[in-house]
Amino acid sequence: MPNRDLFDTDTARAARRVSEVSIVWTVIASTVAIALGVVSGSAVLTAFGAIGCVDAVGSVALVHHFRHALRAAELSDRFEKRAHYIVVAGLAIIGIATIIASALRLVTDASASTSGAGAVVAAVSLVALVALSARKQRVARRVGSRALLADGHLSAVGALQAAVALAGLVAADWLGWKWADAVAAIAVGVVALTLALVSWTRRGVI
């Protein structure tokens, strides 16, 4: 039987809430980023949005995990591992796909149209993801959840990806470096794939 005296219900609720907020934010931001990326032909915006979708799926698994924890008064290793594997698999697939698609864009010399709206989405996402990452990591350490801590690190990488996306869009617009979008997208793909490999190797500790 779980020891309910050692289980912090308030912290578990906080963990569930931050995961729910993460779902709402990433779904909205990712949908907008993908739509703008498709319309403007921006590989980096599309990649950023796709990776955000992976973050949202991981957060859905974490919400289920913490709801179960609140009912059982203990954290489930099985649910934590499931959330972790979902994020790792998604990151690996999207990372590889992004690298290949962006490399083809470079080879064929395809360029994207610049998007002021895309730059705004990337800039706002940068701020939001930094805040989400900090909150997830603080709550994760209090509740003792490696899965939420990993998700907090994933949000930090998402913030980095937003910065890369913003830099790529600015370089293409202001400096006329039309290849910057594809190169930035490759960087996003490499970060996603590296995170997946490191996370898999270290079994849940990023």
mmCIF file with all atom_site columns, N, CA, C and O in Angstrom, residues 93-122:
data_model
loop_
_atom_site.group_PDB
_atom_site.id
_atom_site.type_symbol
_atom_site.label_atom_id
_atom_site.label_alt_id
_atom_site.label_comp_id
_atom_site.label_asym_id
_atom_site.label_entity_id
_atom_site.label_seq_id
_atom_site.pdbx_PDB_ins_code
_atom_site.Cartn_x
_atom_site.Cartn_y
_atom_site.Cartn_z
_atom_site.occupancy
_atom_site.B_iso_or_equiv
_atom_site.pdbx_formal_charge
_atom_site.auth_seq_id
_atom_site.auth_comp_id
_atom_site.auth_asym_id
_atom_site.auth_atom_id
_atom_site.pdbx_PDB_model_num
ATOM 1   N N  . ILE A 1 93  ? 12.068 10.998 -34.415 1.00 0.00 ? 93  ILE A N  1
ATOM 2   C CA . ILE A 1 93  ? 11.428 10.966 -35.735 1.00 0.00 ? 93  ILE A CA 1
ATOM 3   C C  . ILE A 1 93  ? 11.420 12.351 -36.372 1.00 0.00 ? 93  ILE A C  1
ATOM 4   O O  . ILE A 1 93  ? 11.795 12.532 -37.540 1.00 0.00 ? 93  ILE A O  1
ATOM 5   N N  . ILE A 1 94  ? 10.988 13.357 -35.599 1.00 0.00 ? 94  ILE A N  1
ATOM 6   C CA . ILE A 1 94  ? 10.912 14.717 -36.137 1.00 0.00 ? 94  ILE A CA 1
ATOM 7   C C  . ILE A 1 94  ? 12.305 15.267 -36.422 1.00 0.00 ? 94  ILE A C  1
ATOM 8   O O  . ILE A 1 94  ? 12.517 15.969 -37.417 1.00 0.00 ? 94  ILE A O  1
ATOM 9   N N  . GLY A 1 95  ? 13.275 14.960 -35.551 1.00 0.00 ? 95  GLY A N  1
ATOM 10  C CA . GLY A 1 95  ? 14.642 15.432 -35.774 1.00 0.00 ? 95  GLY A CA 1
ATOM 11  C C  . GLY A 1 95  ? 15.203 14.923 -37.090 1.00 0.00 ? 95  GLY A C  1
ATOM 12  O O  . GLY A 1 95  ? 15.752 15.689 -37.893 1.00 0.00 ? 95  GLY A O  1
ATOM 13  N N  . ILE A 1 96  ? 15.056 13.628 -37.324 1.00 0.00 ? 96  ILE A N  1
ATOM 14  C CA . ILE A 1 96  ? 15.571 13.018 -38.560 1.00 0.00 ? 96  ILE A CA 1
ATOM 15  C C  . ILE A 1 96  ? 14.843 13.590 -39.782 1.00 0.00 ? 96  ILE A C  1
ATOM 16  O O  . ILE A 1 96  ? 15.472 13.962 -40.779 1.00 0.00 ? 96  ILE A O  1
ATOM 17  N N  . ALA A 1 97  ? 13.503 13.668 -39.700 1.00 0.00 ? 97  ALA A N  1
ATOM 18  C CA . ALA A 1 97  ? 12.712 14.171 -40.823 1.00 0.00 ? 97  ALA A CA 1
ATOM 19  C C  . ALA A 1 97  ? 13.070 15.622 -41.144 1.00 0.00 ? 97  ALA A C  1
ATOM 20  O O  . ALA A 1 97  ? 13.171 16.008 -42.319 1.00 0.00 ? 97  ALA A O  1
ATOM 21  N N  . THR A 1 98  ? 13.274 16.429 -40.097 1.00 0.00 ? 98  THR A N  1
ATOM 22  C CA . THR A 1 98  ? 13.607 17.839 -40.298 1.00 0.00 ? 98  THR A CA 1
ATOM 23  C C  . THR A 1 98  ? 14.969 18.004 -40.958 1.00 0.00 ? 98  THR A C  1
ATOM 24  O O  . THR A 1 98  ? 15.138 18.821 -41.874 1.00 0.00 ? 98  THR A O  1
ATOM 25  N N  . ILE A 1 99  ? 15.939 17.233 -40.520 1.00 0.00 ? 99  ILE A N  1
ATOM 26  C CA . ILE A 1 99  ? 17.284 17.314 -41.095 1.00 0.00 ? 99  ILE A CA 1
ATOM 27  C C  . ILE A 1 99  ? 17.259 16.940 -42.581 1.00 0.00 ? 99  ILE A C  1
ATOM 28  O O  . ILE A 1 99  ? 17.839 17.626 -43.425 1.00 0.00 ? 99  ILE A O  1
ATOM 29  N N  . ILE A 1 100 ? 16.559 15.846 -42.901 1.00 0.00 ? 100 ILE A N  1
ATOM 30  C CA . ILE A 1 100 ? 16.501 15.391 -44.290 1.00 0.00 ? 100 ILE A CA 1
ATOM 31  C C  . ILE A 1 100 ? 15.772 16.405 -45.170 1.00 0.00 ? 100 ILE A C  1
ATOM 32  O O  . ILE A 1 100 ? 16.262 16.796 -46.246 1.00 0.00 ? 100 ILE A O  1
ATOM 33  N N  . ALA A 1 101 ? 14.599 16.871 -44.725 1.00 0.00 ? 101 ALA A N  1
ATOM 34  C CA . ALA A 1 101 ? 13.813 17.815 -45.522 1.00 0.00 ? 101 ALA A CA 1
ATOM 35  C C  . ALA A 1 101 ? 14.550 19.130 -45.727 1.00 0.00 ? 101 ALA A C  1
ATOM 36  O O  . ALA A 1 101 ? 14.554 19.702 -46.831 1.00 0.00 ? 101 ALA A O  1
ATOM 37  N N  . SER A 1 102 ? 15.224 19.612 -44.687 1.00 0.00 ? 102 SER A N  1
ATOM 38  C CA . SER A 1 102 ? 15.935 20.889 -44.784 1.00 0.00 ? 102 SER A CA 1
ATOM 39  C C  . SER A 1 102 ? 17.183 20.764 -45.657 1.00 0.00 ? 102 SER A C  1
ATOM 40  O O  . SER A 1 102 ? 17.523 21.694 -46.400 1.00 0.00 ? 102 SER A O  1
ATOM 41  N N  . ALA A 1 103 ? 17.859 19.611 -45.574 1.00 0.00 ? 103 ALA A N  1
ATOM 42  C CA . ALA A 1 103 ? 19.020 19.382 -46.434 1.00 0.00 ? 103 ALA A CA 1
ATOM 43  C C  . ALA A 1 103 ? 18.609 19.376 -47.897 1.00 0.00 ? 103 ALA A C  1
ATOM 44  O O  . ALA A 1 103 ? 19.308 19.921 -48.770 1.00 0.00 ? 103 ALA A O  1
ATOM 45  N N  . LEU A 1 104 ? 17.457 18.783 -48.202 1.00 0.00 ? 104 LEU A N  1
ATOM 46  C CA . LEU A 1 104 ? 16.951 18.783 -49.577 1.00 0.00 ? 104 LEU A CA 1
ATOM 47  C C  . LEU A 1 104 ? 16.639 20.197 -50.047 1.00 0.00 ? 104 LEU A C  1
ATOM 48  O O  . LEU A 1 104 ? 16.861 20.544 -51.208 1.00 0.00 ? 104 LEU A O  1
ATOM 49  N N  . ARG A 1 105 ? 16.119 21.039 -49.128 1.00 0.00 ? 105 ARG A N  1
ATOM 50  C CA . ARG A 1 105 ? 15.839 22.431 -49.481 1.00 0.00 ? 105 ARG A CA 1
ATOM 51  C C  . ARG A 1 105 ? 17.123 23.166 -49.845 1.00 0.00 ? 105 ARG A C  1
ATOM 52  O O  . ARG A 1 105 ? 17.158 23.985 -50.754 1.00 0.00 ? 105 ARG A O  1
ATOM 53  N N  . LEU A 1 106 ? 18.202 22.869 -49.100 1.00 0.00 ? 106 LEU A N  1
ATOM 54  C CA . LEU A 1 106 ? 19.481 23.505 -49.403 1.00 0.00 ? 106 LEU A CA 1
ATOM 55  C C  . LEU A 1 106 ? 20.005 23.049 -50.763 1.00 0.00 ? 106 LEU A C  1
ATOM 56  O O  . LEU A 1 106 ? 20.499 23.855 -51.553 1.00 0.00 ? 106 LEU A O  1
ATOM 57  N N  . VAL A 1 107 ? 19.913 21.750 -51.019 1.00 0.00 ? 107 VAL A N  1
ATOM 58  C CA . VAL A 1 107 ? 20.427 21.190 -52.269 1.00 0.00 ? 107 VAL A CA 1
ATOM 59  C C  . VAL A 1 107 ? 19.664 21.744 -53.474 1.00 0.00 ? 107 VAL A C  1
ATOM 60  O O  . VAL A 1 107 ? 20.248 22.069 -54.514 1.00 0.00 ? 107 VAL A O  1
ATOM 61  N N  . THR A 1 108 ? 18.335 21.873 -53.327 1.00 0.00 ? 108 THR A N  1
ATOM 62  C CA . THR A 1 108 ? 17.509 22.358 -54.440 1.00 0.00 ? 108 THR A CA 1
ATOM 63  C C  . THR A 1 108 ? 17.417 23.880 -54.476 1.00 0.00 ? 108 THR A C  1
ATOM 64  O O  . THR A 1 108 ? 16.745 24.441 -55.350 1.00 0.00 ? 108 THR A O  1
ATOM 65  N N  . ASP A 1 109 ? 18.055 24.532 -53.492 1.00 0.00 ? 109 ASP A N  1
ATOM 66  C CA . ASP A 1 109 ? 18.082 25.998 -53.426 1.00 0.00 ? 109 ASP A CA 1
ATOM 67  C C  . ASP A 1 109 ? 16.682 26.588 -53.279 1.00 0.00 ? 109 ASP A C  1
ATOM 68  O O  . ASP A 1 109 ? 16.386 27.671 -53.778 1.00 0.00 ? 109 ASP A O  1
ATOM 69  N N  . ALA A 1 110 ? 15.807 25.866 -52.547 1.00 0.00 ? 110 ALA A N  1
ATOM 70  C CA . ALA A 1 110 ? 14.458 26.380 -52.294 1.00 0.00 ? 110 ALA A CA 1
ATOM 71  C C  . ALA A 1 110 ? 14.520 27.351 -51.129 1.00 0.00 ? 110 ALA A C  1
ATOM 72  O O  . ALA A 1 110 ? 15.195 27.096 -50.136 1.00 0.00 ? 110 ALA A O  1
ATOM 73  N N  . SER A 1 111 ? 13.830 28.474 -51.247 1.00 0.00 ? 111 SER A N  1
ATOM 74  C CA . SER A 1 111 ? 13.853 29.481 -50.184 1.00 0.00 ? 111 SER A CA 1
ATOM 75  C C  . SER A 1 111 ? 12.440 29.795 -49.735 1.00 0.00 ? 111 SER A C  1
ATOM 76  O O  . SER A 1 111 ? 11.477 29.601 -50.463 1.00 0.00 ? 111 SER A O  1
ATOM 77  N N  . ALA A 1 112 ? 12.349 30.283 -48.500 1.00 0.00 ? 112 ALA A N  1
ATOM 78  C CA . ALA A 1 112 ? 11.038 30.611 -47.939 1.00 0.00 ? 112 ALA A CA 1
ATOM 79  C C  . ALA A 1 112 ? 10.808 32.109 -48.009 1.00 0.00 ? 112 ALA A C  1
ATOM 80  O O  . ALA A 1 112 ? 11.746 32.905 -47.999 1.00 0.00 ? 112 ALA A O  1
ATOM 81  N N  . SER A 1 113 ? 9.522  32.469 -48.066 1.00 0.00 ? 113 SER A N  1
ATOM 82  C CA . SER A 1 113 ? 9.200  33.882 -47.957 1.00 0.00 ? 113 SER A CA 1
ATOM 83  C C  . SER A 1 113 ? 9.281  34.286 -46.490 1.00 0.00 ? 113 SER A C  1
ATOM 84  O O  . SER A 1 113 ? 9.033  33.477 -45.611 1.00 0.00 ? 113 SER A O  1
ATOM 85  N N  . THR A 1 114 ? 9.658  35.523 -46.247 1.00 0.00 ? 114 THR A N  1
ATOM 86  C CA . THR A 1 114 ? 9.814  35.961 -44.866 1.00 0.00 ? 114 THR A CA 1
ATOM 87  C C  . THR A 1 114 ? 8.448  36.153 -44.227 1.00 0.00 ? 114 THR A C  1
ATOM 88  O O  . THR A 1 114 ? 7.466  36.439 -44.894 1.00 0.00 ? 114 THR A O  1
ATOM 89  N N  . SER A 1 115 ? 8.394  36.005 -42.904 1.00 0.00 ? 115 SER A N  1
ATOM 90  C CA . SER A 1 115 ? 7.124  36.077 -42.195 1.00 0.00 ? 115 SER A CA 1
ATOM 91  C C  . SER A 1 115 ? 7.283  36.873 -40.912 1.00 0.00 ? 115 SER A C  1
ATOM 92  O O  . SER A 1 115 ? 7.918  36.402 -39.967 1.00 0.00 ? 115 SER A O  1
ATOM 93  N N  . GLY A 1 116 ? 6.706  38.083 -40.902 1.00 0.00 ? 116 GLY A N  1
ATOM 94  C CA . GLY A 1 116 ? 6.741  38.883 -39.686 1.00 0.00 ? 116 GLY A CA 1
ATOM 95  C C  . GLY A 1 116 ? 5.947  38.226 -38.579 1.00 0.00 ? 116 GLY A C  1
ATOM 96  O O  . GLY A 1 116 ? 6.353  38.224 -37.408 1.00 0.00 ? 116 GLY A O  1
ATOM 97  N N  . ALA A 1 117 ? 4.813  37.610 -38.948 1.00 0.00 ? 117 ALA A N  1
ATOM 98  C CA . ALA A 1 117 ? 3.998  36.906 -37.961 1.00 0.00 ? 117 ALA A CA 1
ATOM 99  C C  . ALA A 1 117 ? 4.759  35.726 -37.376 1.00 0.00 ? 117 ALA A C  1
ATOM 100 O O  . ALA A 1 117 ? 4.672  35.441 -36.173 1.00 0.00 ? 117 ALA A O  1
ATOM 101 N N  . GLY A 1 118 ? 5.533  35.056 -38.221 1.00 0.00 ? 118 GLY A N  1
ATOM 102 C CA . GLY A 1 118 ? 6.334  33.935 -37.743 1.00 0.00 ? 118 GLY A CA 1
ATOM 103 C C  . GLY A 1 118 ? 7.379  34.379 -36.734 1.00 0.00 ? 118 GLY A C  1
ATOM 104 O O  . GLY A 1 118 ? 7.630  33.686 -35.736 1.00 0.00 ? 118 GLY A O  1
ATOM 105 N N  . ALA A 1 119 ? 7.986  35.522 -36.978 1.00 0.00 ? 119 ALA A N  1
ATOM 106 C CA . ALA A 1 119 ? 8.981  36.047 -36.044 1.00 0.00 ? 119 ALA A CA 1
ATOM 107 C C  . ALA A 1 119 ? 8.334  36.387 -34.709 1.00 0.00 ? 119 ALA A C  1
ATOM 108 O O  . ALA A 1 119 ? 8.917  36.153 -33.640 1.00 0.00 ? 119 ALA A O  1
ATOM 109 N N  . VAL A 1 120 ? 7.113  36.920 -34.751 1.00 0.00 ? 120 VAL A N  1
ATOM 110 C CA . VAL A 1 120 ? 6.392  37.254 -33.517 1.00 0.00 ? 120 VAL A CA 1
ATOM 111 C C  . VAL A 1 120 ? 6.082  35.983 -32.732 1.00 0.00 ? 120 VAL A C  1
ATOM 112 O O  . VAL A 1 120 ? 6.268  35.922 -31.507 1.00 0.00 ? 120 VAL A O  1
ATOM 113 N N  . VAL A 1 121 ? 5.616  34.941 -33.422 1.00 0.00 ? 121 VAL A N  1
ATOM 114 C CA . VAL A 1 121 ? 5.310  33.664 -32.769 1.00 0.00 ? 121 VAL A CA 1
ATOM 115 C C  . VAL A 1 121 ? 6.560  33.098 -32.107 1.00 0.00 ? 121 VAL A C  1
ATOM 116 O O  . VAL A 1 121 ? 6.519  32.617 -30.963 1.00 0.00 ? 121 VAL A O  1
ATOM 117 N N  . ALA A 1 122 ? 7.696  33.139 -32.815 1.00 0.00 ? 122 ALA A N  1
ATOM 118 C CA . ALA A 1 122 ? 8.946  32.616 -32.263 1.00 0.00 ? 122 ALA A CA 1
ATOM 119 C C  . ALA A 1 122 ? 9.384  33.418 -31.040 1.00 0.00 ? 122 ALA A C  1
ATOM 120 O O  . ALA A 1 122 ? 9.830  32.845 -30.028 1.00 0.00 ? 122 ALA A O  1
#
